[in-house]
mmCIF file of C-alpha atoms in Angstrom:
data_model
loop_
_atom_site.group_PDB
_atom_site.id
_atom_site.type_symbol
_atom_site.label_atom_id
_atom_site.label_comp_id
_atom_site.label_asym_id
_atom_site.label_seq_id
_atom_site.Cartn_x
_atom_site.Cartn_y
_atom_site.Cartn_z
ATOM 1 C CA MET A 9 93.334 12.010 -85.020
ATOM 2 C CA THR A 10 91.702 10.861 -81.778
ATOM 3 C CA MET A 11 87.925 10.931 -81.265
ATOM 4 C CA PHE A 12 86.820 14.346 -80.045
ATOM 5 C CA ARG A 13 83.539 16.257 -79.719
ATOM 6 C CA LEU A 14 83.259 20.006 -79.279
ATOM 7 C CA SER A 15 81.668 21.345 -76.123
ATOM 8 C CA ASP A 16 78.813 23.862 -76.445
ATOM 9 C CA GLU A 17 81.230 26.561 -75.291
ATOM 10 C CA GLN A 18 83.855 25.701 -77.908
ATOM 11 C CA ARG A 19 81.208 25.619 -80.607
ATOM 12 C CA ARG A 20 79.917 29.069 -79.612
ATOM 13 C CA TYR A 21 83.432 30.523 -79.479
ATOM 14 C CA PHE A 22 84.319 29.032 -82.859
ATOM 15 C CA TYR A 23 81.124 30.311 -84.520
ATOM 16 C CA THR A 24 81.623 33.814 -83.128
ATOM 17 C CA LEU A 25 85.240 34.056 -84.253
ATOM 18 C CA CYS A 26 84.303 32.757 -87.716
ATOM 19 C CA SER A 27 81.608 35.431 -87.960
ATOM 20 C CA ASP A 28 83.715 38.364 -86.732
ATOM 21 C CA GLY A 29 87.050 37.412 -88.246
ATOM 22 C CA ASN A 30 88.728 39.386 -85.486
ATOM 23 C CA ILE A 31 89.777 38.011 -82.091
ATOM 24 C CA THR A 32 89.332 41.287 -80.203
ATOM 25 C CA ARG A 33 85.790 41.903 -81.492
ATOM 26 C CA ALA A 34 84.768 38.278 -81.017
ATOM 27 C CA ALA A 35 86.093 38.316 -77.441
ATOM 28 C CA GLN A 36 84.094 41.463 -76.703
ATOM 29 C CA ARG A 37 80.892 39.850 -77.988
ATOM 30 C CA LEU A 38 81.578 36.780 -75.855
ATOM 31 C CA PHE A 39 82.522 38.854 -72.781
ATOM 32 C CA LEU A 40 85.946 37.206 -72.726
ATOM 33 C CA SER A 41 89.468 38.534 -72.687
ATOM 34 C CA ARG A 42 91.313 38.405 -75.983
ATOM 35 C CA GLN A 43 93.855 36.064 -74.410
ATOM 36 C CA GLY A 44 91.107 33.773 -73.108
ATOM 37 C CA LEU A 45 89.505 33.377 -76.532
ATOM 38 C CA SER A 46 92.887 32.836 -78.219
ATOM 39 C CA ARG A 47 93.797 30.192 -75.648
ATOM 40 C CA SER A 48 90.461 28.409 -76.102
ATOM 41 C CA MET A 49 90.852 28.283 -79.892
ATOM 42 C CA ARG A 50 94.445 27.034 -79.670
ATOM 43 C CA GLU A 51 93.306 24.285 -77.293
ATOM 44 C CA LEU A 52 90.613 23.365 -79.804
ATOM 45 C CA GLU A 53 93.195 23.178 -82.590
ATOM 46 C CA LYS A 54 95.417 21.034 -80.393
ATOM 47 C CA SER A 55 92.533 18.659 -79.638
ATOM 48 C CA LEU A 56 91.718 18.351 -83.349
ATOM 49 C CA GLY A 57 95.340 18.061 -84.362
ATOM 50 C CA THR A 58 95.085 20.719 -87.062
ATOM 51 C CA SER A 59 95.129 24.501 -87.540
ATOM 52 C CA LEU A 60 91.722 26.113 -87.981
ATOM 53 C CA PHE A 61 92.728 29.758 -88.454
ATOM 54 C CA VAL A 62 95.350 31.775 -90.275
ATOM 55 C CA ARG A 63 96.210 34.646 -87.935
ATOM 56 C CA GLY A 64 97.269 37.968 -89.432
ATOM 57 C CA LYS A 65 97.482 41.659 -88.595
ATOM 58 C CA ARG A 66 94.000 42.336 -89.989
ATOM 59 C CA GLY A 67 92.297 39.430 -88.278
ATOM 60 C CA VAL A 68 91.838 35.710 -88.782
ATOM 61 C CA THR A 69 90.677 33.631 -91.745
ATOM 62 C CA LEU A 70 89.728 29.983 -91.863
ATOM 63 C CA THR A 71 92.115 27.338 -93.115
ATOM 64 C CA SER A 72 90.826 24.472 -95.249
ATOM 65 C CA ALA A 73 90.387 22.447 -92.054
ATOM 66 C CA GLY A 74 88.505 25.348 -90.450
ATOM 67 C CA ARG A 75 86.105 25.570 -93.383
ATOM 68 C CA ILE A 76 85.473 21.826 -93.203
ATOM 69 C CA LEU A 77 84.730 22.026 -89.477
ATOM 70 C CA LEU A 78 82.406 25.007 -89.953
ATOM 71 C CA ARG A 79 80.513 23.250 -92.754
ATOM 72 C CA HIS A 80 79.991 20.066 -90.744
ATOM 73 C CA LEU A 81 78.929 21.923 -87.606
ATOM 74 C CA ARG A 82 76.299 23.802 -89.603
ATOM 75 C CA GLU A 83 75.066 20.588 -91.208
ATOM 76 C CA GLU A 84 74.768 19.072 -87.739
ATOM 77 C CA ASP A 85 72.812 22.091 -86.465
ATOM 78 C CA ARG A 86 70.461 22.012 -89.432
ATOM 79 C CA ALA A 87 69.921 18.273 -89.109
ATOM 80 C CA TRP A 88 68.892 18.713 -85.469
ATOM 81 C CA GLU A 89 66.554 21.578 -86.349
ATOM 82 C CA ASN A 90 64.997 19.502 -89.146
ATOM 83 C CA CYS A 91 64.463 16.705 -86.657
ATOM 84 C CA MET A 92 62.680 19.067 -84.250
ATOM 85 C CA THR A 93 60.536 20.428 -87.078
ATOM 86 C CA ALA A 94 59.507 16.911 -88.093
ATOM 87 C CA LEU A 95 58.596 16.078 -84.495
ATOM 88 C CA ARG A 96 56.455 19.220 -84.210
ATOM 89 C CA VAL A 97 54.629 18.278 -87.414
ATOM 90 C CA ILE A 98 53.882 14.816 -86.016
ATOM 91 C CA GLU A 99 52.414 16.449 -82.920
ATOM 92 C CA GLY A 100 50.183 18.612 -85.122
ATOM 93 C CA GLU A 101 51.981 21.884 -84.398
ATOM 94 C CA PRO A 102 52.250 24.426 -87.247
ATOM 95 C CA GLU A 103 55.650 24.719 -88.883
ATOM 96 C CA LEU A 104 57.605 27.691 -87.518
ATOM 97 C CA VAL A 105 59.268 29.890 -90.143
ATOM 98 C CA ARG A 106 61.571 32.533 -88.680
ATOM 99 C CA VAL A 107 62.263 35.575 -90.853
ATOM 100 C CA GLY A 108 64.958 38.160 -90.122
ATOM 101 C CA LEU A 109 63.832 41.693 -91.011
ATOM 102 C CA LEU A 110 65.688 44.781 -89.792
ATOM 103 C CA SER A 111 63.122 47.181 -88.363
ATOM 104 C CA MET A 112 65.256 50.094 -89.583
ATOM 105 C CA PHE A 113 64.344 49.232 -93.179
ATOM 106 C CA VAL A 114 61.214 47.065 -93.088
ATOM 107 C CA GLY A 115 58.286 48.967 -91.621
ATOM 108 C CA TYR A 116 55.093 47.890 -89.890
ATOM 109 C CA GLU A 117 52.992 47.816 -93.058
ATOM 110 C CA GLN A 118 55.377 45.474 -94.896
ATOM 111 C CA LYS A 119 55.473 43.108 -91.937
ATOM 112 C CA ARG A 120 51.672 43.213 -91.638
ATOM 113 C CA ARG A 121 51.281 42.281 -95.306
ATOM 114 C CA LEU A 122 53.633 39.327 -94.928
ATOM 115 C CA LEU A 123 51.828 37.999 -91.864
ATOM 116 C CA SER A 124 48.338 38.567 -93.278
ATOM 117 C CA ARG A 125 49.207 36.704 -96.480
ATOM 118 C CA PHE A 126 49.701 33.477 -94.513
ATOM 119 C CA GLU A 127 47.383 34.024 -91.547
ATOM 120 C CA ARG A 128 44.828 31.459 -92.785
ATOM 121 C CA ASN A 129 47.414 28.749 -93.314
ATOM 122 C CA GLY A 130 47.019 26.576 -90.234
ATOM 123 C CA GLU A 131 50.153 24.602 -91.094
ATOM 124 C CA LEU A 132 52.414 27.644 -90.812
ATOM 125 C CA ARG A 133 53.432 30.156 -88.151
ATOM 126 C CA ILE A 134 55.705 33.072 -89.093
ATOM 127 C CA GLU A 135 57.934 34.696 -86.515
ATOM 128 C CA ILE A 136 59.554 38.006 -87.524
ATOM 129 C CA VAL A 137 62.897 38.585 -85.823
ATOM 130 C CA ASP A 138 64.843 41.857 -85.564
ATOM 131 C CA GLY A 139 68.617 41.975 -85.167
ATOM 132 C CA ASP A 140 71.847 42.748 -86.998
ATOM 133 C CA HIS A 141 73.234 41.332 -90.230
ATOM 134 C CA ASP A 142 75.821 39.004 -88.690
ATOM 135 C CA VAL A 143 73.312 37.777 -86.102
ATOM 136 C CA PHE A 144 70.973 36.730 -88.917
ATOM 137 C CA TRP A 145 73.793 34.950 -90.766
ATOM 138 C CA GLU A 146 74.777 32.998 -87.671
ATOM 139 C CA ALA A 147 71.158 31.993 -87.030
ATOM 140 C CA ILE A 148 70.657 30.814 -90.630
ATOM 141 C CA ALA A 149 73.938 28.909 -90.668
ATOM 142 C CA ALA A 150 72.943 27.189 -87.426
ATOM 143 C CA GLY A 151 69.460 26.304 -88.731
ATOM 144 C CA ASN A 152 67.745 28.683 -86.282
ATOM 145 C CA MET A 153 66.276 30.958 -88.968
ATOM 146 C CA GLU A 154 64.883 30.256 -92.419
ATOM 147 C CA CYS A 155 65.580 33.497 -94.279
ATOM 148 C CA ALA A 156 66.490 37.152 -93.761
ATOM 149 C CA VAL A 157 66.973 40.377 -95.687
ATOM 150 C CA THR A 158 70.535 41.630 -95.152
ATOM 151 C CA ILE A 159 73.597 42.940 -96.931
ATOM 152 C CA ARG A 160 75.660 40.324 -98.755
ATOM 153 C CA PRO A 161 77.349 37.931 -96.292
ATOM 154 C CA PRO A 162 81.063 37.129 -96.530
ATOM 155 C CA ASP A 163 81.774 34.371 -99.041
ATOM 156 C CA HIS A 164 83.465 32.123 -96.489
ATOM 157 C CA LEU A 165 80.153 31.683 -94.657
ATOM 158 C CA GLY A 166 78.761 29.829 -97.675
ATOM 159 C CA ILE A 167 75.179 31.034 -97.145
ATOM 160 C CA PRO A 168 72.905 30.952 -100.227
ATOM 161 C CA CYS A 169 71.480 34.345 -101.157
ATOM 162 C CA VAL A 170 69.343 36.025 -103.816
ATOM 163 C CA ASP A 171 70.047 39.587 -104.985
ATOM 164 C CA LEU A 172 67.213 41.996 -104.197
ATOM 165 C CA GLY A 173 68.573 45.447 -104.958
ATOM 166 C CA LYS A 174 70.643 46.967 -107.745
ATOM 167 C CA GLY A 175 73.303 48.156 -105.319
ATOM 168 C CA ALA A 176 72.548 51.898 -105.638
ATOM 169 C CA ILE A 177 73.357 53.848 -102.474
ATOM 170 C CA GLU A 178 71.782 57.047 -101.190
ATOM 171 C CA VAL A 179 72.353 59.357 -98.246
ATOM 172 C CA LEU A 180 69.701 60.803 -95.939
ATOM 173 C CA LEU A 181 70.201 64.480 -95.027
ATOM 174 C CA SER A 182 68.426 67.203 -93.140
ATOM 175 C CA ARG A 183 66.503 69.349 -95.625
ATOM 176 C CA ASP A 184 68.320 72.448 -94.372
ATOM 177 C CA ASP A 185 71.755 70.791 -94.625
ATOM 178 C CA PRO A 186 73.834 72.591 -97.309
ATOM 179 C CA LEU A 187 74.499 69.200 -98.937
ATOM 180 C CA ALA A 188 70.750 68.875 -99.587
ATOM 181 C CA GLN A 189 71.120 71.580 -102.251
ATOM 182 C CA LYS A 190 73.208 69.194 -104.369
ATOM 183 C CA GLN A 191 71.715 66.846 -106.947
ATOM 184 C CA THR A 192 74.204 64.144 -105.930
ATOM 185 C CA VAL A 193 76.546 63.844 -102.942
ATOM 186 C CA ASP A 194 80.146 62.714 -103.442
ATOM 187 C CA PHE A 195 81.330 60.288 -100.746
ATOM 188 C CA THR A 196 85.015 61.104 -101.094
ATOM 189 C CA ARG A 197 84.626 64.895 -101.183
ATOM 190 C CA ASP A 198 81.359 66.008 -99.591
ATOM 191 C CA LEU A 199 81.259 63.765 -96.501
ATOM 192 C CA ARG A 200 84.726 64.660 -95.177
ATOM 193 C CA GLY A 201 84.309 65.919 -91.613
ATOM 194 C CA LYS A 202 80.671 64.793 -91.571
ATOM 195 C CA ALA A 203 79.234 62.381 -88.973
ATOM 196 C CA VAL A 204 77.531 59.280 -90.387
ATOM 197 C CA VAL A 205 74.965 57.640 -88.111
ATOM 198 C CA GLN A 206 75.543 53.894 -87.617
ATOM 199 C CA THR A 207 72.611 51.792 -86.400
ATOM 200 C CA SER A 208 74.235 48.451 -87.221
ATOM 201 C CA PRO A 209 77.270 47.468 -85.098
ATOM 202 C CA TYR A 210 78.327 45.039 -87.824
ATOM 203 C CA LYS A 211 78.290 47.675 -90.586
ATOM 204 C CA GLY A 212 80.006 50.115 -88.254
ATOM 205 C CA ARG A 213 82.900 47.672 -87.890
ATOM 206 C CA LEU A 214 82.840 46.777 -91.573
ATOM 207 C CA TYR A 215 83.162 50.359 -92.836
ATOM 208 C CA GLU A 216 85.170 51.837 -89.967
ATOM 209 C CA ALA A 217 88.529 51.852 -91.784
ATOM 210 C CA VAL A 218 87.004 53.324 -94.972
ATOM 211 C CA PHE A 219 85.333 56.150 -93.065
ATOM 212 C CA ARG A 220 88.509 56.936 -91.163
ATOM 213 C CA SER A 221 90.635 57.029 -94.315
ATOM 214 C CA HIS A 222 88.248 59.591 -95.855
ATOM 215 C CA GLY A 223 88.001 61.785 -92.759
ATOM 216 C CA ILE A 224 84.398 60.752 -92.066
ATOM 217 C CA LEU A 225 83.170 60.417 -88.492
ATOM 218 C CA SER A 226 81.055 57.486 -87.293
ATOM 219 C CA GLU A 227 78.230 58.020 -84.803
ATOM 220 C CA PRO A 228 76.902 54.706 -83.381
ATOM 221 C CA ILE A 229 73.361 54.826 -81.987
ATOM 222 C CA LEU A 230 70.634 52.368 -81.026
ATOM 223 C CA HIS A 231 68.924 50.416 -83.793
ATOM 224 C CA ASP A 232 65.897 52.717 -83.965
ATOM 225 C CA ARG A 233 64.631 54.487 -87.079
ATOM 226 C CA ASN A 234 63.045 57.397 -85.201
ATOM 227 C CA LEU A 235 66.269 58.078 -83.315
ATOM 228 C CA MET A 236 68.231 57.893 -86.563
ATOM 229 C CA LEU A 237 65.917 60.382 -88.287
ATOM 230 C CA ALA A 238 66.150 62.712 -85.295
ATOM 231 C CA GLN A 239 69.948 62.611 -85.446
ATOM 232 C CA VAL A 240 69.874 63.431 -89.158
ATOM 233 C CA SER A 241 67.333 66.252 -88.939
ATOM 234 C CA ALA A 242 68.390 67.910 -85.675
ATOM 235 C CA ARG A 243 72.182 67.424 -85.679
ATOM 236 C CA HIS A 244 72.851 67.520 -89.423
ATOM 237 C CA HIS A 245 74.361 64.051 -89.344
ATOM 238 C CA CYS A 246 73.743 61.795 -92.338
ATOM 239 C CA PHE A 247 72.738 58.175 -92.890
ATOM 240 C CA ILE A 248 73.973 55.960 -95.735
ATOM 241 C CA ILE A 249 71.426 53.422 -96.956
ATOM 242 C CA GLN A 250 70.472 51.215 -99.890
ATOM 243 C CA ALA A 251 68.369 53.182 -102.381
ATOM 244 C CA GLU A 252 65.436 50.752 -102.217
ATOM 245 C CA TYR A 253 64.830 51.615 -98.551
ATOM 246 C CA ALA A 254 65.549 55.349 -98.598
ATOM 247 C CA ALA A 255 62.135 56.441 -99.903
ATOM 248 C CA ASP A 256 60.302 55.014 -96.875
ATOM 249 C CA LEU A 257 62.472 57.060 -94.501
ATOM 250 C CA VAL A 258 61.983 60.487 -96.115
ATOM 251 C CA ASN A 259 59.783 62.954 -94.229
ATOM 252 C CA ASP A 260 59.200 66.707 -93.914
ATOM 253 C CA GLU A 261 62.605 67.193 -92.296
ATOM 254 C CA VAL A 262 64.736 64.533 -94.008
ATOM 255 C CA CYS A 263 65.504 64.159 -97.726
ATOM 256 C CA ARG A 264 67.480 61.681 -99.835
ATOM 257 C CA ARG A 265 70.223 62.183 -102.381
ATOM 258 C CA PRO A 266 72.173 59.730 -104.577
ATOM 259 C CA LEU A 267 75.613 59.015 -103.124
ATOM 260 C CA VAL A 268 78.400 58.594 -105.686
ATOM 261 C CA ASN A 269 82.018 57.422 -105.563
ATOM 262 C CA VAL A 270 81.261 55.093 -102.658
ATOM 263 C CA PRO A 271 84.265 52.761 -102.118
ATOM 264 C CA PHE A 272 82.181 49.811 -100.910
ATOM 265 C CA GLU A 273 79.093 47.837 -101.886
ATOM 266 C CA MET A 274 75.853 47.754 -99.929
ATOM 267 C CA SER A 275 73.538 45.558 -102.000
ATOM 268 C CA SER A 276 70.493 43.923 -100.420
ATOM 269 C CA VAL A 277 70.094 40.156 -100.546
ATOM 270 C CA LEU A 278 67.700 37.543 -99.241
ATOM 271 C CA VAL A 279 69.792 34.975 -97.379
ATOM 272 C CA LEU A 280 68.359 31.470 -97.080
ATOM 273 C CA ARG A 281 68.838 28.186 -95.318
ATOM 274 C CA PRO A 282 70.053 25.717 -97.940
ATOM 275 C CA ASP A 283 67.447 23.146 -96.870
ATOM 276 C CA LEU A 284 64.242 25.209 -96.837
ATOM 277 C CA SER A 285 61.006 23.297 -96.450
ATOM 278 C CA PRO A 286 58.282 23.874 -99.083
ATOM 279 C CA LEU A 287 56.359 26.153 -96.693
ATOM 280 C CA ALA A 288 59.469 28.160 -95.793
ATOM 281 C CA LEU A 289 60.305 28.499 -99.497
ATOM 282 C CA GLU A 290 56.809 29.877 -100.098
ATOM 283 C CA VAL A 291 57.432 32.550 -97.435
ATOM 284 C CA ALA A 292 60.830 33.393 -98.951
ATOM 285 C CA ARG A 293 59.218 33.825 -102.369
ATOM 286 C CA ALA A 294 56.610 36.165 -100.889
ATOM 287 C CA ILE A 295 59.395 38.337 -99.438
ATOM 288 C CA ALA A 296 61.301 38.390 -102.734
ATOM 289 C CA ALA A 297 58.257 38.998 -104.958
ATOM 290 C CA PRO A 298 58.276 42.827 -104.715
ATOM 291 C CA TYR A 299 61.855 42.751 -106.031
ATOM 292 C CA SER A 300 60.820 40.682 -109.090
ATOM 293 C CA VAL A 301 63.026 37.742 -108.122
ATOM 294 C CA SER A 302 62.156 34.261 -106.891
ATOM 295 C CA PRO A 303 64.247 31.864 -104.770
ATOM 296 C CA THR A 304 64.349 28.312 -106.111
#
């Protein structure tokens, strides 16, 4: 194999395709044609002299060579970020710890408590970042974020995580929705023909086939909790959510009910950089504390 170094463009394309696992979706995120992304990845494979992806009808998966490349690229990214952190410390700058928290689930008060807990620590500066699950995973894998609360990432990403929730799932409904009269809502029977609000593009793609097979409609909207609650209360749509977050979203117009017979998991986890600094680990432990778990 001849000496070769990826360009920034090839690296970005490769990361995005690894994250999405689908050429069409990855091309859309990159504002490329499907053919253009496929051609770029085949040229990369030719330059490396090995296949990186197994291409199938349902998408692409990494080969052994692809997993090796992904692992080494992430190690390189983290090494550079660690270098920059060390340089900032030498210059007397506080260590930056970036935390991914979805504003849909983590409210103002929880964020305020996290920031106030460390506000007197002059060696540390916390930056809270909003986004989507796959965006957080990419940032952590690249060393651009220290930890985030998300759903469980795909195994092939190899990102360390700590379970936060028990995996129970609930559904938010308008209080005058007929389904609100039930003690529990059955996914396979009661939601047929119903519109489920989707605030996460990643989860919308992830569950799209399941919803379609059960006759459930998907209604994508902006990532905004007030807009989501308005859709549920005014239009009798519903919103599927982890049980540990549902209570904070209930109001005079919206109620929660246990959702049973759900054909997928939606457990909450704290995802972590594998090389957390002692200060970043302290922040991660503060986030996990209310769930009675502790990252090590």
